[in-house]
């Protein structure tokens, strides 16, 4: 009788659960039984492991073999258990010393020839191992850089099972050929990408960042974009086709500061699990940008799929920008699913196979036309849509969803003079991003010692009691609240935007002009200077420094 055990990790969403892999050999008819709630791909590991062990020059035990994955109540799937199962079997057969395997964490898929192939989700798996107290992990050679991102972990990268056996048995390590050394493609890298997602889905392509200087005119929308980036406020663009709504949204990620080390690990973990992490890019430094088509389903947006749910677009855009173009063409039910993650910063997906919690702290950007034809309200537009059709079209964006959007901007067609003057005096992304960075630093200094980092995260109660605005600054907002033009949540969000406006101009706290401008950005209604006088609809909103 032989027994050995080692460890691996089961991924539930973007969180890892340490799994003990136990192998037991008993006299009897040769058989291989795998227990512990495995899925189809894990059950097939029996054939992969047997062939890999034999082709690596080791002898397969001709006894009754039982491999158990504990805890048995946790669903387990994928091919990342192959390496741990093979070593546990070899330990039970006394080809390896079982004591050398006990404190090792092994992650990797085995090919029939014994090569160790990379799998998705190595970073969150190693993070789970580190949290459980493990200090040594074995991973495929191609994912060593990703695993090494976790501090305090000793990472061993192996190319084949033969190499790992030699290391654990204290034997000379054989040299294995690397296809990349000979200029050939490495087919094992295909396991890092989920078919259909594309390499780098949700991540900025290369080093190219669209420049804000390319946008002609749209001064109000550009300032609102700056406020959205500085305070991480959700923004909605409404205007006719061709006015520049998509151009503005595409330039929003370039205004955001680089990710902090903690945020980089969180974003990288999500994209590693989703299979959208580009090979050779072990750590994501820039905020992601995800722009799903308006025909996206509920599962693709918030997460789902067969079996255990997989991360959706809101998780792929974690700590970045989720842009929904043609929002009024989306399913209202799908759009309303964004309401929970916009408030909580995460999404909980429950399925029959299990429940998982995925991060979803996003900056939401919406864009929509004013009517189905897109010409309503434009000069000489010739809109032929019926009033009832326009009402139904706009009602597809529900009130509860729009109540969570801080900035609502009317984007008008660009004038001929502004289009011809493109590039003259227009601020670049770098210049605006510098102001955003300074405003974020002011907010971070104010929130030092609290769990918040940006103005959009601070609860309204704290803003009303702990960080108060100038006396009388809320006069107009309070009147709107009494008249029902503003909800309690809306007032809190106006306060948050006002603090961001103050941070951008270097004030210690918001003035009446800051609050009134925040009201204009939220409602599209121009507030008279000082908050007194008639209010009327306007397509533009002036920043505080232009009102003085």
Coordinates of C-alpha atoms in Angstrom, one line a residue, residues 294 296-302 327-341 351 395-398 401:
X294 CA -25.1 46.8 -27.6
X296 CA -24.4 41.8 -25.4
X297 CA -26.3 39.3 -23.2
X298 CA -26.7 39.4 -19.5
X299 CA -24.1 36.6 -19.0
X300 CA -21.5 38.4 -21.2
X301 CA -22.0 41.7 -19.3
X302 CA -22.1 40.6 -15.6
X327 CA -27.1 52.3 -24.8
X328 CA -30.7 52.9 -25.8
X329 CA -30.5 49.9 -28.2
X330 CA -29.4 47.6 -25.4
X331 CA -31.8 45.4 -23.6
X332 CA -33.2 47.3 -20.6
X333 CA -33.0 44.2 -18.5
X334 CA -29.3 43.8 -19.3
X335 CA -28.5 47.5 -18.6
X336 CA -30.4 47.4 -15.3
X337 CA -28.1 44.5 -14.2
X338 CA -25.4 47.2 -13.9
X339 CA -27.2 48.9 -11.0
X340 CA -25.8 46.6 -8.3
X341 CA -22.1 46.7 -9.4
X351 CA -25.9 29.6 -10.6
X395 CA -37.4 55.2 -21.4
X396 CA -35.1 52.2 -22.3
X397 CA -32.6 53.9 -20.0
X398 CA -34.4 53.4 -16.7
X401 CA -29.9 53.4 -13.7

